PDB file of C-alpha atoms in Angstrom:
ATOM      1  CA  MET A   5      22.598  -9.522   3.081  1.00 91.00           C
ATOM      2  CA  VAL A   6      19.015  -8.684   4.002  1.00 97.00           C
ATOM      3  CA  LYS A   7      18.563  -7.818   7.691  1.00 97.00           C
ATOM      4  CA  LEU A   8      15.214  -7.818   9.444  1.00 97.00           C
ATOM      5  CA  VAL A   9      14.411  -4.616  11.373  1.00 98.00           C
ATOM      6  CA  GLU A  10      13.000  -5.477  14.797  1.00 97.00           C
ATOM      7  CA  GLY A  11       9.579  -3.857  15.128  1.00 97.00           C
ATOM      8  CA  GLY A  12       9.894  -2.523  11.598  1.00 98.00           C
ATOM      9  CA  CYS A  13       6.973  -1.141   9.634  1.00 98.00           C
ATOM     10  CA  VAL A  14       5.972   0.877   6.588  1.00 98.00           C
ATOM     11  CA  THR A  15       7.532   4.061   8.009  1.00 98.00           C
ATOM     12  CA  SER A  16      10.914   2.527   8.861  1.00 98.00           C
ATOM     13  CA  PRO A  17      12.657   3.847   5.697  1.00 98.00           C
ATOM     14  CA  HIS A  18      13.895   7.451   5.835  1.00 98.00           C
ATOM     15  CA  GLY A  19      11.402  10.147   4.926  1.00 98.00           C
ATOM     16  CA  PHE A  20       8.118   8.305   5.458  1.00 98.00           C
ATOM     17  CA  SER A  21       5.379   9.114   7.941  1.00 98.00           C
ATOM     18  CA  ALA A  22       1.868   7.821   8.518  1.00 98.00           C
ATOM     19  CA  GLY A  23      -1.388   8.614  10.227  1.00 98.00           C
ATOM     20  CA  ALA A  24      -4.497   6.675  11.226  1.00 98.00           C
ATOM     21  CA  SER A  25      -7.950   7.570  12.512  1.00 98.00           C
ATOM     22  CA  ALA A  26     -11.231   5.945  13.515  1.00 98.00           C
ATOM     23  CA  ALA A  27     -13.570   7.472  10.940  1.00 97.00           C
ATOM     24  CA  GLY A  28     -16.535   5.215  11.689  1.00 97.00           C
ATOM     25  CA  ILE A  29     -16.730   3.981   8.104  1.00 96.00           C
ATOM     26  CA  LYS A  30     -18.250   0.678   9.248  1.00 93.00           C
ATOM     27  CA  TYR A  31     -17.578   0.351  12.975  1.00 92.00           C
ATOM     28  CA  GLN A  32     -17.285   3.003  15.656  1.00 95.00           C
ATOM     29  CA  GLY A  33     -14.035   3.361  17.579  1.00 94.00           C
ATOM     30  CA  ARG A  34     -11.964   1.229  15.236  1.00 95.00           C
ATOM     31  CA  LEU A  35      -9.025   2.511  13.177  1.00 98.00           C
ATOM     32  CA  ASP A  36     -10.213   2.436   9.580  1.00 96.00           C
ATOM     33  CA  LEU A  37      -8.559   5.320   7.718  1.00 98.00           C
ATOM     34  CA  GLY A  38      -4.841   5.720   7.142  1.00 98.00           C
ATOM     35  CA  VAL A  39      -2.266   7.664   5.173  1.00 98.00           C
ATOM     36  CA  VAL A  40       1.337   6.870   4.269  1.00 98.00           C
ATOM     37  CA  CYS A  41       3.301   9.852   3.003  1.00 98.00           C
ATOM     38  CA  SER A  42       6.795  10.540   1.686  1.00 98.00           C
ATOM     39  CA  GLU A  43       8.390  13.838   2.625  1.00 98.00           C
ATOM     40  CA  ARG A  44       9.176  14.338  -1.053  1.00 97.00           C
ATOM     41  CA  THR A  45       7.765  13.061  -4.344  1.00 98.00           C
ATOM     42  CA  ALA A  46       8.725   9.432  -4.831  1.00 98.00           C
ATOM     43  CA  THR A  47       9.207   7.213  -7.828  1.00 98.00           C
ATOM     44  CA  ALA A  48       6.155   4.961  -7.838  1.00 98.00           C
ATOM     45  CA  ALA A  49       5.146   1.591  -9.228  1.00 98.00           C
ATOM     46  CA  GLY A  50       1.982  -0.409  -8.743  1.00 96.00           C
ATOM     47  CA  MET A  51       0.146  -3.596  -9.608  1.00 92.00           C
ATOM     48  CA  PHE A  52      -3.615  -3.955  -9.523  1.00 90.00           C
ATOM     49  CA  THR A  53      -6.364  -6.545  -9.690  1.00 83.00           C
ATOM     50  CA  ARG A  54      -6.939  -8.509 -12.877  1.00 79.00           C
ATOM     51  CA  ASN A  55     -10.567  -9.013 -11.943  1.00 80.00           C
ATOM     52  CA  VAL A  56     -12.905  -7.787 -14.697  1.00 82.00           C
ATOM     53  CA  ILE A  57     -14.584  -5.676 -11.996  1.00 86.00           C
ATOM     54  CA  LYS A  58     -12.242  -2.965 -10.759  1.00 91.00           C
ATOM     55  CA  SER A  59     -13.058  -0.751  -7.802  1.00 94.00           C
ATOM     56  CA  ALA A  60     -13.077   3.032  -8.138  1.00 96.00           C
ATOM     57  CA  PRO A  61      -9.838   3.411  -6.119  1.00 96.00           C
ATOM     58  CA  VAL A  62      -8.100   0.877  -8.378  1.00 95.00           C
ATOM     59  CA  GLN A  63      -9.172   2.778 -11.490  1.00 96.00           C
ATOM     60  CA  LEU A  64      -8.019   6.122 -10.096  1.00 97.00           C
ATOM     61  CA  SER A  65      -4.724   4.899  -8.620  1.00 97.00           C
ATOM     62  CA  ALA A  66      -3.794   2.909 -11.739  1.00 96.00           C
ATOM     63  CA  ARG A  67      -4.279   6.040 -13.831  1.00 97.00           C
ATOM     64  CA  ARG A  68      -2.246   8.269 -11.521  1.00 98.00           C
ATOM     65  CA  ILE A  69       0.591   5.830 -10.937  1.00 97.00           C
ATOM     66  CA  SER A  70       1.059   5.430 -14.688  1.00 96.00           C
ATOM     67  CA  TYR A  71       2.885   8.782 -14.574  1.00 96.00           C
ATOM     68  CA  GLY A  72       5.570   7.157 -12.422  1.00 97.00           C
ATOM     69  CA  THR A  73       5.486   9.338  -9.320  1.00 98.00           C
ATOM     70  CA  ALA A  74       3.417   9.717  -6.162  1.00 98.00           C
ATOM     71  CA  ARG A  75       3.710  11.311  -2.756  1.00 98.00           C
ATOM     72  CA  ALA A  76       1.156   9.522  -0.581  1.00 98.00           C
ATOM     73  CA  VAL A  77      -1.426   6.766  -0.336  1.00 98.00           C
ATOM     74  CA  VAL A  78      -4.781   7.057   1.419  1.00 98.00           C
ATOM     75  CA  ALA A  79      -6.324   3.754   2.475  1.00 97.00           C
ATOM     76  CA  ASN A  80      -9.470   2.749   4.304  1.00 96.00           C
ATOM     77  CA  SER A  81     -11.163  -0.396   5.525  1.00 95.00           C
ATOM     78  CA  GLY A  82     -14.866  -1.065   5.967  1.00 93.00           C
ATOM     79  CA  CYS A  83     -15.937  -0.019   2.472  1.00 94.00           C
ATOM     80  CA  ALA A  84     -14.351  -1.184  -0.793  1.00 92.00           C
ATOM     81  CA  ASN A  85     -15.920   1.558  -2.938  1.00 95.00           C
ATOM     82  CA  ALA A  86     -16.431  -1.132  -5.594  1.00 93.00           C
ATOM     83  CA  CYS A  87     -19.440  -1.486  -7.932  1.00 93.00           C
ATOM     84  CA  THR A  88     -20.298   2.133  -7.131  1.00 95.00           C
ATOM     85  CA  GLY A  89     -20.290   3.674 -10.633  1.00 96.00           C
ATOM     86  CA  THR A  90     -19.491   7.297 -11.343  1.00 97.00           C
ATOM     87  CA  ARG A  91     -20.207   8.269  -7.744  1.00 98.00           C
ATOM     88  CA  GLY A  92     -17.488   5.875  -6.627  1.00 97.00           C
ATOM     89  CA  ILE A  93     -14.922   7.564  -8.873  1.00 97.00           C
ATOM     90  CA  HIS A  94     -15.961  10.965  -7.517  1.00 98.00           C
ATOM     91  CA  ASP A  95     -15.682   9.699  -3.937  1.00 98.00           C
ATOM     92  CA  ALA A  96     -12.223   8.238  -4.556  1.00 98.00           C
ATOM     93  CA  GLU A  97     -11.066  11.537  -6.049  1.00 98.00           C
ATOM     94  CA  GLU A  98     -12.584  13.434  -3.122  1.00 98.00           C
ATOM     95  CA  MET A  99     -10.735  11.241  -0.619  1.00 98.00           C
ATOM     96  CA  THR A 100      -7.425  12.149  -2.253  1.00 98.00           C
ATOM     97  CA  SER A 101      -8.404  15.835  -2.349  1.00 98.00           C
ATOM     98  CA  LEU A 102      -9.293  15.833   1.342  1.00 98.00           C
ATOM     99  CA  ALA A 103      -5.933  14.266   2.205  1.00 98.00           C
ATOM    100  CA  ALA A 104      -4.075  16.658  -0.085  1.00 98.00           C
ATOM    101  CA  THR A 105      -5.706  19.656   1.564  1.00 97.00           C
ATOM    102  CA  GLN A 106      -5.021  18.396   5.075  1.00 97.00           C
ATOM    103  CA  PHE A 107      -1.361  17.544   4.496  1.00 97.00           C
ATOM    104  CA  GLY A 108      -0.380  20.098   1.856  1.00 97.00           C
ATOM    105  CA  LEU A 109       0.066  17.676  -1.044  1.00 97.00           C
ATOM    106  CA  PRO A 110      -0.656  17.895  -4.776  1.00 96.00           C
ATOM    107  CA  PRO A 111      -3.944  15.943  -5.213  1.00 95.00           C
ATOM    108  CA  ASP A 112      -2.707  14.121  -8.310  1.00 97.00           C
ATOM    109  CA  GLU A 113       0.226  12.735  -6.281  1.00 98.00           C
ATOM    110  CA  VAL A 114      -2.108  11.042  -3.786  1.00 98.00           C
ATOM    111  CA  LEU A 115      -3.182   7.453  -4.468  1.00 98.00           C
ATOM    112  CA  VAL A 116      -6.154   5.742  -2.842  1.00 98.00           C
ATOM    113  CA  ALA A 117      -7.034   2.172  -1.879  1.00 96.00           C
ATOM    114  CA  SER A 118     -10.150   0.834  -0.199  1.00 95.00           C
ATOM    115  CA  THR A 119     -11.152  -2.546   1.190  1.00 91.00           C
ATOM    116  CA  GLY A 120     -14.282  -3.879   2.839  1.00 88.00           C
ATOM    117  CA  VAL A 121     -17.917  -4.226   1.860  1.00 89.00           C
ATOM    118  CA  ILE A 122     -18.628  -4.133  -1.896  1.00 90.00           C
ATOM    119  CA  GLY A 123     -21.495  -2.022  -3.249  1.00 93.00           C
ATOM    120  CA  THR A 124     -21.624   0.602  -0.494  1.00 94.00           C
ATOM    121  CA  TYR A 125     -20.531   4.224  -0.629  1.00 97.00           C
ATOM    122  CA  ILE A 126     -17.743   5.919   1.292  1.00 97.00           C
ATOM    123  CA  PRO A 127     -19.159   8.217   4.029  1.00 97.00           C
ATOM    124  CA  LEU A 128     -17.200  11.278   2.932  1.00 98.00           C
ATOM    125  CA  ASP A 129     -18.441  13.432   5.805  1.00 97.00           C
ATOM    126  CA  ARG A 130     -16.884  11.032   8.324  1.00 98.00           C
ATOM    127  CA  VAL A 131     -13.713  10.744   6.261  1.00 98.00           C
ATOM    128  CA  ALA A 132     -13.381  14.533   6.109  1.00 98.00           C
ATOM    129  CA  ALA A 133     -13.843  14.831   9.874  1.00 97.00           C
ATOM    130  CA  ALA A 134     -11.253  12.104  10.487  1.00 98.00           C
ATOM    131  CA  PHE A 135      -8.680  13.794   8.268  1.00 97.00           C
ATOM    132  CA  ARG A 136      -9.096  17.075  10.145  1.00 96.00           C
ATOM    133  CA  CYS A 137      -7.877  15.457  13.364  1.00 95.00           C
ATOM    134  CA  MET A 138      -5.201  13.231  11.781  1.00 97.00           C
ATOM    135  CA  GLU A 139      -1.505  13.985  12.154  1.00 97.00           C
ATOM    136  CA  LEU A 140       1.309  12.315  10.256  1.00 98.00           C
ATOM    137  CA  ASP A 141       4.241  10.968  12.221  1.00 97.00           C
ATOM    138  CA  LYS A 142       6.971   8.378  11.723  1.00 98.00           C
ATOM    139  CA  SER A 143       5.724   6.518  14.806  1.00 98.00           C
ATOM    140  CA  LYS A 144       2.283   5.876  13.262  1.00 98.00           C
ATOM    141  CA  GLY A 145       3.316   3.077  10.901  1.00 98.00           C
ATOM    142  CA  HIS A 146       1.896   0.357  13.145  1.00 98.00           C
ATOM    143  CA  ALA A 147      -1.384   2.258  13.485  1.00 98.00           C
ATOM    144  CA  PHE A 148      -1.612   2.454   9.688  1.00 98.00           C
ATOM    145  CA  ALA A 149      -1.230  -1.329   9.444  1.00 98.00           C
ATOM    146  CA  GLN A 150      -4.141  -1.724  11.855  1.00 97.00           C
ATOM    147  CA  ALA A 151      -6.322   0.766   9.984  1.00 97.00           C
ATOM    148  CA  ILE A 152      -6.312  -1.292   6.769  1.00 96.00           C
ATOM    149  CA  MET A 153      -7.397  -4.552   8.453  1.00 93.00           C
ATOM    150  CA  THR A 154     -10.832  -6.055   7.825  1.00 87.00           C
ATOM    151  CA  THR A 155     -11.193  -9.727   8.769  1.00 83.00           C
ATOM    152  CA  ASP A 156      -7.454  -9.996   9.447  1.00 85.00           C
ATOM    153  CA  THR A 157      -6.702 -11.341  12.906  1.00 86.00           C
ATOM    154  CA  ALA A 158      -3.379  -9.473  13.097  1.00 89.00           C
ATOM    155  CA  PRO A 159      -1.568  -6.687  11.230  1.00 94.00           C
ATOM    156  CA  LYS A 160       0.959  -7.704   8.605  1.00 95.00           C
ATOM    157  CA  GLU A 161       4.051  -5.516   8.494  1.00 97.00           C
ATOM    158  CA  ILE A 162       7.797  -5.756   8.041  1.00 98.00           C
ATOM    159  CA  ALA A 163      10.938  -3.718   7.426  1.00 98.00           C
ATOM    160  CA  VAL A 164      14.394  -4.775   6.291  1.00 98.00           C
ATOM    161  CA  THR A 165      17.731  -3.163   5.539  1.00 98.00           C
ATOM    162  CA  ALA A 166      20.357  -4.115   2.983  1.00 98.00           C
ATOM    163  CA  ALA A 167      23.443  -2.547   1.487  1.00 97.00           C
ATOM    164  CA  ALA A 168      24.917  -2.087  -1.961  1.00 95.00           C
ATOM    165  CA  ALA A 169      28.108  -0.274  -2.982  1.00 88.00           C
ATOM    166  CA  GLY A 170      28.680   0.722   0.633  1.00 91.00           C
ATOM    167  CA  CYS A 171      25.298   2.415   1.050  1.00 96.00           C
ATOM    168  CA  GLU A 172      22.509   1.072   3.276  1.00 98.00           C
ATOM    169  CA  PHE A 173      18.853   1.335   2.298  1.00 98.00           C
ATOM    170  CA  ALA A 174      15.612   0.177   3.892  1.00 98.00           C
ATOM    171  CA  ILE A 175      12.328  -1.295   2.683  1.00 98.00           C
ATOM    172  CA  GLY A 176       9.174  -1.249   4.822  1.00 98.00           C
ATOM    173  CA  ALA A 177       5.686  -2.563   4.159  1.00 98.00           C
ATOM    174  CA  ALA A 178       2.184  -3.091   5.464  1.00 98.00           C
ATOM    175  CA  ALA A 179      -0.414  -5.424   3.990  1.00 94.00           C
ATOM    176  CA  LYS A 180      -3.882  -6.773   4.694  1.00 89.00           C
ATOM    177  CA  GLY A 181      -5.719  -9.811   3.457  1.00 78.00           C
ATOM    178  CA  SER A 182      -7.296 -12.997   4.731  1.00 65.00           C
ATOM    179  CA  GLY A 183     -10.208 -13.558   2.337  1.00 56.00           C
ATOM    180  CA  MET A 184     -10.814 -13.099  -1.413  1.00 51.00           C
ATOM    181  CA  ILE A 185      -7.219 -14.154  -1.992  1.00 53.00           C
ATOM    182  CA  HIS A 186      -6.345 -15.873  -5.264  1.00 53.00           C
ATOM    183  CA  PRO A 187      -3.505 -15.711  -7.832  1.00 50.00           C
ATOM    184  CA  ASN A 188      -3.409 -12.739 -10.200  1.00 51.00           C
ATOM    185  CA  MET A 189      -2.931 -10.354  -7.319  1.00 44.00           C
ATOM    186  CA  GLY A 190      -3.814 -12.278  -4.223  1.00 43.00           C
ATOM    187  CA  THR A 191      -2.798  -9.497  -1.884  1.00 47.00           C
ATOM    188  CA  MET A 192      -5.873  -7.374  -1.274  1.00 69.00           C
ATOM    189  CA  LEU A 193      -3.828  -4.338  -0.184  1.00 90.00           C
ATOM    190  CA  CYS A 194      -0.050  -3.997   0.116  1.00 93.00           C
ATOM    191  CA  PHE A 195       1.939  -0.793   0.569  1.00 97.00           C
ATOM    192  CA  ILE A 196       5.727  -0.857   0.258  1.00 98.00           C
ATOM    193  CA  THR A 197       8.109   2.020   0.962  1.00 98.00           C
ATOM    194  CA  THR A 198      11.825   2.389   0.416  1.00 98.00           C
ATOM    195  CA  ASP A 199      14.389   5.150   0.799  1.00 98.00           C
ATOM    196  CA  ALA A 200      16.432   3.668  -2.045  1.00 98.00           C
ATOM    197  CA  SER A 201      16.944   5.575  -5.264  1.00 98.00           C
ATOM    198  CA  VAL A 202      15.606   3.342  -8.024  1.00 98.00           C
ATOM    199  CA  GLU A 203      15.345   3.884 -11.779  1.00 98.00           C
ATOM    200  CA  PRO A 204      11.596   3.938 -12.659  1.00 98.00           C
ATOM    201  CA  SER A 205      11.516   1.123 -15.207  1.00 98.00           C
ATOM    202  CA  PHE A 206      13.581  -1.130 -12.951  1.00 98.00           C
ATOM    203  CA  LEU A 207      11.323  -0.316  -9.987  1.00 98.00           C
ATOM    204  CA  ALA A 208       8.250  -1.446 -11.950  1.00 97.00           C
ATOM    205  CA  ALA A 209       9.935  -4.538 -13.377  1.00 98.00           C
ATOM    206  CA  SER A 210      11.378  -5.574 -10.029  1.00 98.00           C
ATOM    207  CA  LEU A 211       8.010  -5.186  -8.311  1.00 97.00           C
ATOM    208  CA  SER A 212       6.325  -7.264 -11.013  1.00 95.00           C
ATOM    209  CA  ARG A 213       8.873 -10.067 -10.715  1.00 96.00           C
ATOM    210  CA  CYS A 214       8.733 -10.134  -6.910  1.00 96.00           C
ATOM    211  CA  VAL A 215       4.927 -10.106  -6.771  1.00 92.00           C
ATOM    212  CA  ASP A 216       4.726 -12.892  -9.360  1.00 89.00           C
ATOM    213  CA  ARG A 217       7.099 -15.045  -7.284  1.00 92.00           C
ATOM    214  CA  THR A 218       5.345 -14.441  -3.971  1.00 90.00           C
ATOM    215  CA  LEU A 219       1.995 -12.691  -3.565  1.00 85.00           C
ATOM    216  CA  ASN A 220       0.643 -14.107  -6.815  1.00 83.00           C
ATOM    217  CA  MET A 221       1.421 -17.638  -5.642  1.00 78.00           C
ATOM    218  CA  ILE A 222      -1.070 -17.808  -2.777  1.00 73.00           C
ATOM    219  CA  SER A 223      -4.736 -18.752  -2.751  1.00 68.00           C
ATOM    220  CA  VAL A 224      -7.157 -18.842   0.167  1.00 63.00           C
ATOM    221  CA  ASP A 225     -10.628 -19.183  -1.313  1.00 57.00           C
ATOM    222  CA  GLY A 226     -10.324 -18.924  -5.092  1.00 58.00           C
ATOM    223  CA  ASP A 227     -11.685 -15.369  -5.263  1.00 58.00           C
ATOM    224  CA  THR A 228      -9.888 -12.402  -6.826  1.00 60.00           C
ATOM    225  CA  SER A 229     -10.946  -9.108  -5.270  1.00 65.00           C
ATOM    226  CA  PRO A 230     -11.880  -6.006  -7.295  1.00 70.00           C
ATOM    227  CA  SER A 231      -9.702  -3.984  -4.892  1.00 74.00           C
ATOM    228  CA  ASP A 232      -6.315  -5.760  -5.037  1.00 83.00           C
ATOM    229  CA  THR A 233      -3.519  -3.192  -4.961  1.00 89.00           C
ATOM    230  CA  VAL A 234       0.243  -3.195  -4.480  1.00 93.00           C
ATOM    231  CA  VAL A 235       1.974   0.188  -4.395  1.00 97.00           C
ATOM    232  CA  LEU A 236       5.728   0.766  -4.068  1.00 98.00           C
ATOM    233  CA  LEU A 237       7.138   4.236  -3.313  1.00 98.00           C
ATOM    234  CA  ALA A 238      10.887   4.955  -3.549  1.00 98.00           C
ATOM    235  CA  ASN A 239      11.935   8.407  -2.319  1.00 98.00           C
ATOM    236  CA  GLY A 240      15.712   8.157  -2.798  1.00 98.00           C
ATOM    237  CA  LEU A 241      16.650   9.526   0.624  1.00 98.00           C
ATOM    238  CA  ALA A 242      19.185   6.741   1.196  1.00 98.00           C
ATOM    239  CA  ARG A 243      21.242   8.608  -1.426  1.00 96.00           C
ATOM    240  CA  ASN A 244      22.594   5.441  -2.966  1.00 97.00           C
ATOM    241  CA  THR A 245      23.873   5.217  -6.501  1.00 96.00           C
ATOM    242  CA  LEU A 246      20.753   4.763  -8.636  1.00 97.00           C
ATOM    243  CA  PHE A 247      19.618   1.142  -8.778  1.00 98.00           C
ATOM    244  CA  THR A 248      19.049  -0.069 -12.333  1.00 98.00           C
ATOM    245  CA  GLN A 249      18.471  -3.416 -13.985  1.00 97.00           C
ATOM    246  CA  SER A 250      22.253  -4.001 -14.034  1.00 97.00           C
ATOM    247  CA  THR A 251      23.030  -2.678 -10.520  1.00 97.00           C
ATOM    248  CA  GLY A 252      19.893  -3.438  -8.505  1.00 97.00           C
ATOM    249  CA  ALA A 253      20.316  -7.094  -7.524  1.00 97.00           C
ATOM    250  CA  ALA A 254      20.561  -6.249  -3.805  1.00 98.00           C
ATOM    251  CA  PHE A 255      17.426  -4.132  -3.999  1.00 98.00           C
ATOM    252  CA  GLU A 256      15.393  -6.839  -5.717  1.00 98.00           C
ATOM    253  CA  GLU A 257      16.610  -9.441  -3.228  1.00 98.00           C
ATOM    254  CA  ALA A 258      15.408  -7.284  -0.340  1.00 98.00           C
ATOM    255  CA  LEU A 259      12.096  -6.509  -2.069  1.00 98.00           C
ATOM    256  CA  ASN A 260      11.508 -10.200  -2.721  1.00 98.00           C
ATOM    257  CA  TYR A 261      12.192 -10.946   0.957  1.00 98.00           C
ATOM    258  CA  VAL A 262       9.531  -8.418   1.992  1.00 98.00           C
ATOM    259  CA  CYS A 263       6.955  -9.711  -0.499  1.00 96.00           C
ATOM    260  CA  GLU A 264       7.578 -13.342   0.485  1.00 96.00           C
ATOM    261  CA  TYR A 265       7.180 -12.524   4.168  1.00 95.00           C
ATOM    262  CA  LEU A 266       3.867 -10.788   3.533  1.00 94.00           C
ATOM    263  CA  ALA A 267       2.604 -13.567   1.256  1.00 90.00           C
ATOM    264  CA  LYS A 268       3.247 -16.124   3.980  1.00 90.00           C
ATOM    265  CA  ALA A 269       1.601 -13.884   6.589  1.00 89.00           C
ATOM    266  CA  ILE A 270      -1.527 -13.526   4.425  1.00 84.00           C
ATOM    267  CA  ALA A 271      -1.735 -17.273   3.781  1.00 83.00           C
ATOM    268  CA  ALA A 272      -1.246 -18.037   7.471  1.00 80.00           C
ATOM    269  CA  ASP A 273      -4.107 -15.679   8.346  1.00 74.00           C
ATOM    270  CA  GLY A 274      -6.438 -16.957   5.622  1.00 69.00           C
ATOM    271  CA  GLU A 275     -10.085 -17.258   6.596  1.00 65.00           C
ATOM    272  CA  GLY A 276     -10.596 -20.841   7.746  1.00 65.00           C
ATOM    273  CA  ALA A 277      -6.904 -21.694   7.549  1.00 67.00           C
ATOM    274  CA  THR A 278      -5.727 -24.203  10.132  1.00 68.00           C
ATOM    275  CA  ARG A 279      -2.298 -25.142   8.780  1.00 68.00           C
TER     276      ARG A 279
END
């Protein structure tokens, strides 16, 4: 049985922390830069936009996540770093390097996602300054959910617990999106964490099935963003028997619950939506 965690967020599972800062990427005094980090390297899976135009963060994160592991995700709002050419790729790589230096992480285990205005460049000097004063803490999950918002009227976050073979595990998530939402990744940005131990191929397949049944079913305005990203990190700290295709039904049920909740939250907050 899937149980909702009251006040749950992306850092609810064991071993995850987050941080958020107001970097002034677009607006002053508004949280717009965040990090979610696992205390150890996690099995990772991701799904990305099918738009012909792919932002620099999408290109970099898709390449890094193909190796199947990651430790952290850096995300910002205010600037999508899309349609920015070779400079955009450099800036995305630099964002991950800055985070890696600040938090003692391998740069190639840091993913990046950006959302906001298309065709503008990330102000790396402001990002660097914001990282220098950022601290990671388990209590910062809600702040992270706020930092990734653009035109959203409210943060979108959830955490659940479930059990299998006598062992409890948790799944937490944060998402943003209210415009440029259309099937083939109508999520904008979605970050999912779990302390479950999950076999890599099953993690990827389960995420694909759950996204197809939920987040890929919603449409707000018929536009598919160049920045759409879903990342799932599983750090195994629940110490359950490894979930596989034959043993992971409880995990996929809980993951589907989280994705469905977020899909409904995004549709409910769609730009111009009244019902």
